[in-house]
mmCIF file with all atom_site columns, C-alpha atoms in Angstrom:
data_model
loop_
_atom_site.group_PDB
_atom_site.id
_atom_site.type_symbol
_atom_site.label_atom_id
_atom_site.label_alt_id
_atom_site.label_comp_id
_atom_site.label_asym_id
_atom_site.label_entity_id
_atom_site.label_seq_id
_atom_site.pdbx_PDB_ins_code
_atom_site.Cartn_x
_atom_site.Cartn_y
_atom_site.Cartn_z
_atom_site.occupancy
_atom_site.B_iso_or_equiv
_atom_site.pdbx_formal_charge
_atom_site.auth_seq_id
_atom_site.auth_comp_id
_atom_site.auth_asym_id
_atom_site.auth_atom_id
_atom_site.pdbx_PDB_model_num
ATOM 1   C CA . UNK A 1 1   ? -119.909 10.456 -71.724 1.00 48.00 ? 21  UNK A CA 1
ATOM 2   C CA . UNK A 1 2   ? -122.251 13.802 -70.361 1.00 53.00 ? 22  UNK A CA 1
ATOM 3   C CA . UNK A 1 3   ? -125.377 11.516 -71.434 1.00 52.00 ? 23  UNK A CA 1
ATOM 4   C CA . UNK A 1 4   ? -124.323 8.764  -69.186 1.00 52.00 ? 24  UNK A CA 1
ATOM 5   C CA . UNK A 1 5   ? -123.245 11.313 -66.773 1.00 53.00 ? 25  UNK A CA 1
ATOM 6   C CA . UNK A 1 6   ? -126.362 13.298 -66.506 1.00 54.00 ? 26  UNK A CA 1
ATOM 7   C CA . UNK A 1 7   ? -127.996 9.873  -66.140 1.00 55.00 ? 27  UNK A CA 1
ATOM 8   C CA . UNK A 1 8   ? -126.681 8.693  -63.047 1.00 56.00 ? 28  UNK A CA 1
ATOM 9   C CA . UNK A 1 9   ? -126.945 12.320 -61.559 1.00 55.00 ? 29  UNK A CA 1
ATOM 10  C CA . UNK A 1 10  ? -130.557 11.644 -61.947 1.00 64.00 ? 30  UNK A CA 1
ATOM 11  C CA . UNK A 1 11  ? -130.215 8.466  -60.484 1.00 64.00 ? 31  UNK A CA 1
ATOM 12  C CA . UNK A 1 12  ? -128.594 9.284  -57.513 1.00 73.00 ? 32  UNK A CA 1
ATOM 13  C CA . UNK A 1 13  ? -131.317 12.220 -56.763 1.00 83.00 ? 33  UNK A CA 1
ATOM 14  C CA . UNK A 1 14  ? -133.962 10.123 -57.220 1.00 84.00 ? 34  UNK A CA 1
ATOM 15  C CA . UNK A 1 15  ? -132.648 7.308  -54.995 1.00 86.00 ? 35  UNK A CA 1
ATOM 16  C CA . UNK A 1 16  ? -132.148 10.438 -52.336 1.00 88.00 ? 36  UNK A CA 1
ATOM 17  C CA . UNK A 1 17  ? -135.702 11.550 -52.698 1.00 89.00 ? 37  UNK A CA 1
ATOM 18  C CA . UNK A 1 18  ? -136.635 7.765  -52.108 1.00 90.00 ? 38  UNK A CA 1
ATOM 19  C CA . UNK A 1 19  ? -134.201 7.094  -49.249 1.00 91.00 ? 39  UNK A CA 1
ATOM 20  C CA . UNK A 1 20  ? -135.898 10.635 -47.490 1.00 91.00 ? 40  UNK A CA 1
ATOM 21  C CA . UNK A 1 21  ? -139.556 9.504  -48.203 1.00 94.00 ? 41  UNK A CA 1
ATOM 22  C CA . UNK A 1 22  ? -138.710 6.187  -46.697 1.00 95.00 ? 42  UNK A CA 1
ATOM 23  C CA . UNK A 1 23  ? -137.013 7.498  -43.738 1.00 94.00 ? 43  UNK A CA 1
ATOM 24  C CA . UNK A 1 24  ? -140.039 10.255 -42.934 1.00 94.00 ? 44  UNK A CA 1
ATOM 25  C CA . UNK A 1 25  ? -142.429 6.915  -43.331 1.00 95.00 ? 45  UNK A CA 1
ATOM 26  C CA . UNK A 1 26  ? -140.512 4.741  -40.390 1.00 95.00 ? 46  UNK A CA 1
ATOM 27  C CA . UNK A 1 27  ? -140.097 8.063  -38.365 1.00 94.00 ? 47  UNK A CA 1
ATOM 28  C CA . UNK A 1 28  ? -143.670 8.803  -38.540 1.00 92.00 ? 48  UNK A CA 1
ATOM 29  C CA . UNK A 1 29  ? -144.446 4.817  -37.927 1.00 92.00 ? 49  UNK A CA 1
ATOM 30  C CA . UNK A 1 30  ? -142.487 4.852  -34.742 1.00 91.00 ? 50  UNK A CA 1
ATOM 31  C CA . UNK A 1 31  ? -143.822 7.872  -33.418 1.00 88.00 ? 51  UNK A CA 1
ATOM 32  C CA . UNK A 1 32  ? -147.073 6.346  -33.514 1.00 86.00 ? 52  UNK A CA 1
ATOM 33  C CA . UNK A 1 33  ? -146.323 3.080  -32.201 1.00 86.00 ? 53  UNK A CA 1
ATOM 34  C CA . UNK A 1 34  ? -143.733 3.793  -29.823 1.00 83.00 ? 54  UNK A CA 1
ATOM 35  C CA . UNK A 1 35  ? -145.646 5.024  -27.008 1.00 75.00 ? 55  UNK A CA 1
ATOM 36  C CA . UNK A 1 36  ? -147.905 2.061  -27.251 1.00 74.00 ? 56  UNK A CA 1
ATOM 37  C CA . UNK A 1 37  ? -145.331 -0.365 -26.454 1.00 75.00 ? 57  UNK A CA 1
ATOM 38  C CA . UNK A 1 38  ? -143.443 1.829  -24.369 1.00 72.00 ? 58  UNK A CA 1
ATOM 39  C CA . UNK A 1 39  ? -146.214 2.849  -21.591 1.00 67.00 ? 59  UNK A CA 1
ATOM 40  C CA . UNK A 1 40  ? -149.029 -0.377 -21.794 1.00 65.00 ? 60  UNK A CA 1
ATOM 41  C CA . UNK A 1 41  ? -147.699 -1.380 -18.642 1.00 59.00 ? 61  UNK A CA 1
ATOM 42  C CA . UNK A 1 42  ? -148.501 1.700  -16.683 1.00 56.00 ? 62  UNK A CA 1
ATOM 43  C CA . UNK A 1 43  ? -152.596 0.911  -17.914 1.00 55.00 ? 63  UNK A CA 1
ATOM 44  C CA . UNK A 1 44  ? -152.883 3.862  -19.690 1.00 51.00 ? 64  UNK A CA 1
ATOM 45  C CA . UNK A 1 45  ? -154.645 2.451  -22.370 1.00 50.00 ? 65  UNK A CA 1
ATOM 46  C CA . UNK A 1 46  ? -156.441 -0.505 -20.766 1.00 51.00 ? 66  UNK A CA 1
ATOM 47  C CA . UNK A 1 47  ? -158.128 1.791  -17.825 1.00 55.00 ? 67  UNK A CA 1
ATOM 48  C CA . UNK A 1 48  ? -158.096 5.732  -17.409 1.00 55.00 ? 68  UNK A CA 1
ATOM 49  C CA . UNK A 1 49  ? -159.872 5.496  -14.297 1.00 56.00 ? 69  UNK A CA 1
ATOM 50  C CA . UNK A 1 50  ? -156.297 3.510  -12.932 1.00 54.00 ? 70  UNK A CA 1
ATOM 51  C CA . UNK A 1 51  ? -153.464 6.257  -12.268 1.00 52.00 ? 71  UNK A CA 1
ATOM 52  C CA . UNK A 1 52  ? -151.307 4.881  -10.205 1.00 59.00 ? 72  UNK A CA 1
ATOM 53  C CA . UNK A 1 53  ? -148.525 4.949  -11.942 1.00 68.00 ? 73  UNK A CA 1
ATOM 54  C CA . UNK A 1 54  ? -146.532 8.308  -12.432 1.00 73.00 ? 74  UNK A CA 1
ATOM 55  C CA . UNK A 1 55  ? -146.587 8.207  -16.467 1.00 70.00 ? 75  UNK A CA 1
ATOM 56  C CA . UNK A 1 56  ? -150.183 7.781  -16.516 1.00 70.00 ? 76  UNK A CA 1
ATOM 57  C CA . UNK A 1 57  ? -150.712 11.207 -14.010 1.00 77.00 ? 77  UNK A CA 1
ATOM 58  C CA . UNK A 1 58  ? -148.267 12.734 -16.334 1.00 77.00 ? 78  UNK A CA 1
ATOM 59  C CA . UNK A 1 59  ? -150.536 11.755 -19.583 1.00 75.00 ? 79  UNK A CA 1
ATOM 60  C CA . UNK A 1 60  ? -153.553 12.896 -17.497 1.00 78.00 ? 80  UNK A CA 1
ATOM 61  C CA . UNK A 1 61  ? -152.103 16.074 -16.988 1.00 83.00 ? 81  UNK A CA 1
ATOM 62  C CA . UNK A 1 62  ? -151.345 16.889 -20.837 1.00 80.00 ? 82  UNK A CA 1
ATOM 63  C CA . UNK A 1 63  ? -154.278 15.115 -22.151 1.00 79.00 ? 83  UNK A CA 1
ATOM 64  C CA . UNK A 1 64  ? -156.277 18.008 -19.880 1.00 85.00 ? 84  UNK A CA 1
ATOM 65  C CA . UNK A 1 65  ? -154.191 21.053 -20.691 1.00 87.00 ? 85  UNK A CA 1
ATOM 66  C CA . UNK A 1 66  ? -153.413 20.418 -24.404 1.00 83.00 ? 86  UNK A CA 1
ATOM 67  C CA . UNK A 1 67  ? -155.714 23.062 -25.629 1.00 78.00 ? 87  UNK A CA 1
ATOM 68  C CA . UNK A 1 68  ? -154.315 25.317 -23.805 1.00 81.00 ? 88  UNK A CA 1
ATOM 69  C CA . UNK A 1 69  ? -151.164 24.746 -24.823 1.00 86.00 ? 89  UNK A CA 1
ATOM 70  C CA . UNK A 1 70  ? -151.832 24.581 -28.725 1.00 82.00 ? 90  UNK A CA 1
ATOM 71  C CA . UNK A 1 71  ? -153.206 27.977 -28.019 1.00 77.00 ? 91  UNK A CA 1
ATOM 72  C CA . UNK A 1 72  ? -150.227 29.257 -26.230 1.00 86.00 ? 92  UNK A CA 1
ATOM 73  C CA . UNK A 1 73  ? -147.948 28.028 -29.027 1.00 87.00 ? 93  UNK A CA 1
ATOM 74  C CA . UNK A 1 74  ? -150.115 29.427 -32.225 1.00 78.00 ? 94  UNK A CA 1
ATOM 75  C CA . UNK A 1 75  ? -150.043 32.479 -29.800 1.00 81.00 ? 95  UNK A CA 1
ATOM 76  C CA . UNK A 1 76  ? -146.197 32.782 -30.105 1.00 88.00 ? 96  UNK A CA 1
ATOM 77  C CA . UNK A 1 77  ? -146.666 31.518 -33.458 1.00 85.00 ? 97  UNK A CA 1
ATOM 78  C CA . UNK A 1 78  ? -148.878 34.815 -34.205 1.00 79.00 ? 98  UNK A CA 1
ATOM 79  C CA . UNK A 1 79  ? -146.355 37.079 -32.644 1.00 88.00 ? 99  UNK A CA 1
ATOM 80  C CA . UNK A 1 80  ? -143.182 36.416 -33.684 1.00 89.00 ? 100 UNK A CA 1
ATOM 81  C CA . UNK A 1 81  ? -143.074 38.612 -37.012 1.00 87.00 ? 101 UNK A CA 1
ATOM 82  C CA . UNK A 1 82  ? -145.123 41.505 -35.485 1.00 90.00 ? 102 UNK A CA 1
ATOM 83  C CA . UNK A 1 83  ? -143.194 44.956 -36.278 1.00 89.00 ? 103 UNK A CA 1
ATOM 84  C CA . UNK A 1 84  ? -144.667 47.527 -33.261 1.00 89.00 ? 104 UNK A CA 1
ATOM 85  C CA . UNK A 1 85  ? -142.735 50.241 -35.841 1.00 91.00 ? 105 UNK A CA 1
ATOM 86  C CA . UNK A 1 86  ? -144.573 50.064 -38.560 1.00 90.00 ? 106 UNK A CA 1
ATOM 87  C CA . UNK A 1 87  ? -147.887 50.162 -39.775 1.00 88.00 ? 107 UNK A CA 1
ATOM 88  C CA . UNK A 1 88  ? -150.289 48.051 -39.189 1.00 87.00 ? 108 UNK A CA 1
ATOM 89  C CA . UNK A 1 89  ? -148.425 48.185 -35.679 1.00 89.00 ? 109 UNK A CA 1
ATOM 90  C CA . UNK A 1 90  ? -149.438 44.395 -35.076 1.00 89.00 ? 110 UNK A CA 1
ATOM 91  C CA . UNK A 1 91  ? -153.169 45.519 -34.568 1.00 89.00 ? 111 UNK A CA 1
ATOM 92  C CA . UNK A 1 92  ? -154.603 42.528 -36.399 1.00 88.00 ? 112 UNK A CA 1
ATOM 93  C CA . UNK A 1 93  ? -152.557 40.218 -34.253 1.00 87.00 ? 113 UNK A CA 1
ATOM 94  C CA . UNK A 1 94  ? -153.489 41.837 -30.828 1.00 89.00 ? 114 UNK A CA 1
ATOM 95  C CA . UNK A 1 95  ? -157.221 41.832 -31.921 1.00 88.00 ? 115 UNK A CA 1
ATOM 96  C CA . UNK A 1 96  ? -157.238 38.012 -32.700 1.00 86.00 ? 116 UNK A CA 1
ATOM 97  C CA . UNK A 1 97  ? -155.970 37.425 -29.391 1.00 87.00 ? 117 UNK A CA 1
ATOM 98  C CA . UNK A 1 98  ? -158.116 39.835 -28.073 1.00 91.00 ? 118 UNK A CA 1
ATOM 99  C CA . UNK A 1 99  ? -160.897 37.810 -29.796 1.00 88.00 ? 119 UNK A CA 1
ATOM 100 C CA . UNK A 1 100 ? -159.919 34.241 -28.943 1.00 85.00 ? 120 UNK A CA 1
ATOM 101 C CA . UNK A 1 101 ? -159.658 35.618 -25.640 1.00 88.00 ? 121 UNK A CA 1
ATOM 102 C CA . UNK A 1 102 ? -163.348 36.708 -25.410 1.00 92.00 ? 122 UNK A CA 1
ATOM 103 C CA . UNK A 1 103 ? -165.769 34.212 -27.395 1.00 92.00 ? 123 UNK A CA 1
ATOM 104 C CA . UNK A 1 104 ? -163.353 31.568 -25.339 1.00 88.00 ? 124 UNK A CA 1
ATOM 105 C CA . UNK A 1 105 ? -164.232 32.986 -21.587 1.00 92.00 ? 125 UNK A CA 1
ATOM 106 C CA . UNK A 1 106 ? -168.174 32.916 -23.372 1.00 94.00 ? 126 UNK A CA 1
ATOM 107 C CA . UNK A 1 107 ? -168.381 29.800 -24.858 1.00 92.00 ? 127 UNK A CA 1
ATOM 108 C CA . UNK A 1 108 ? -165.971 27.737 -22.869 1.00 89.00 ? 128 UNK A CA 1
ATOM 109 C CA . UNK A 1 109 ? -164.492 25.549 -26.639 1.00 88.00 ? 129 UNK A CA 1
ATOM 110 C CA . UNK A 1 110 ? -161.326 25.829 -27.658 1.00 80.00 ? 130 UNK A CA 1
ATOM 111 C CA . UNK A 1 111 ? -162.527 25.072 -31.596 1.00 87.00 ? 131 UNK A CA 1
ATOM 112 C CA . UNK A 1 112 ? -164.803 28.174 -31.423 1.00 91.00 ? 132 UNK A CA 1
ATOM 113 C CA . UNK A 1 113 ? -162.198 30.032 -30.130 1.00 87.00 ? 133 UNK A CA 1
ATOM 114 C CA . UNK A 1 114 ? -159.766 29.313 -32.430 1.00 82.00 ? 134 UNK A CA 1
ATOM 115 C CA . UNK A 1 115 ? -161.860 29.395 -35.591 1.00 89.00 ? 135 UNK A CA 1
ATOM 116 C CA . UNK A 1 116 ? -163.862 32.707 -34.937 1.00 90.00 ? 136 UNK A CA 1
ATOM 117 C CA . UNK A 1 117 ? -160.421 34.333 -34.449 1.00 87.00 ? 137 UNK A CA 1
ATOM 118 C CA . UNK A 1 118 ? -158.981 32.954 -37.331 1.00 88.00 ? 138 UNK A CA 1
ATOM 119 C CA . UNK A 1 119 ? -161.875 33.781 -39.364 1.00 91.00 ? 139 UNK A CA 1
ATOM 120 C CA . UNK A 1 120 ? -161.969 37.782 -37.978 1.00 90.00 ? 140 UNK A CA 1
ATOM 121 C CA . UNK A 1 121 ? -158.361 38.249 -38.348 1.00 88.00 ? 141 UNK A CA 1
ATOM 122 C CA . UNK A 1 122 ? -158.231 37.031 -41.736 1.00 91.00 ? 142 UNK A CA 1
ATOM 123 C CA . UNK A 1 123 ? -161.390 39.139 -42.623 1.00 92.00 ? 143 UNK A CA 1
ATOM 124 C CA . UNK A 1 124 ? -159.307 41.943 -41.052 1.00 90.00 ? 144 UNK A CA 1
ATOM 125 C CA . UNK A 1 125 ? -156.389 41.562 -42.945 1.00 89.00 ? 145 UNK A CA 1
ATOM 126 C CA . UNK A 1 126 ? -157.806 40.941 -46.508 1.00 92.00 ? 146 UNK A CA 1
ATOM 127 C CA . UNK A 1 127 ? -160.627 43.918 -46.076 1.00 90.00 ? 147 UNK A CA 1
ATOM 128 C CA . UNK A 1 128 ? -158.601 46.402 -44.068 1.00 83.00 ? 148 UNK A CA 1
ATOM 129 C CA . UNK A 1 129 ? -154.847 46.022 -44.583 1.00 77.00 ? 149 UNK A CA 1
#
C-alpha cells in the first residue's frame, strides 16, 4: 500500500510540473502574438512613417524612451538592498551610477553605458570589498 502510495505522489508532482511548463509555454506564446493581432490595424507594423492613430504615437513614444527606462528600473533594481549604516555604505552602488552616468553623457549608447558600469562595479566589489 506505501509503494503504490508513494507512486501516485510522484505522479501527481510530475503531472504539476507538466501542467506549469505548459501553462508558462501558452503565456509566453500569447504575449508574443497578442499584440500582433491586437494593434495591425493601427499600421504599426506595416508603416512607421504612418502615426495617425493614437496606439501607434503611444508605441513611438516607448520604442524611443525604452533605454531609458531599463536604466531607470536596473537603477532601482541596484538600490533597493543598499544599507547607508553599514560598511561599504552603498559606495559601489553610487559609483556605478556615477559611472553609467558619465561614459553615457560621452558616448551617447546605452550598451556602453550599461556594460562599463557593470564591469567597474563588479571589479569593485570582488577586488575591494
Amino acid at each position: 500500500m506505501f509503494l503504490l502510495n508513494n507512486i501516485s505522489v510522484e505522479i501527481s508532482t510530475q503531472m504539476e510540473i507538466l501542467l506549469a511548463i505548459i501553462c508558462a509555454a501558452v503565456a509566453t506564446w500569447l504575449t508574443r502574438i497578442l499584440p500582433v493581432f491586437l494593434f495591425e490595424r493601427s499600421n504599426l507594423l506595416a508603416n512607421k512613417e504612418n502615426t495617425n492613430s493614437k496606439i501607434a504615437k503611444l508605441f513611438a513614444i516607448i520604442e524611443k524612451y525604452m533605454g531609458f527606462m531599463i536604466i531607470i528600473i536596473l537603477i532601482c533594481y541596484c538600490l533597493k538592498d543598499i544599507n547607508l549604516y553599514k560598511f561599504p555604505y552603498g559606495v559601489p552602488e553610487f559609483l556605478g551610477i556615477l559611472i553609467t552616468m558619465l561614459v553615457h553623457f560621452k558616448y551617447k549608447n546605452l550598451l556602453i553605458s550599461i556594460c562599463a558600469a557593470t564591469g567597474i562595479y563588479m571589479f569593485i566589489i570582488r577586488v575591494f570589498l
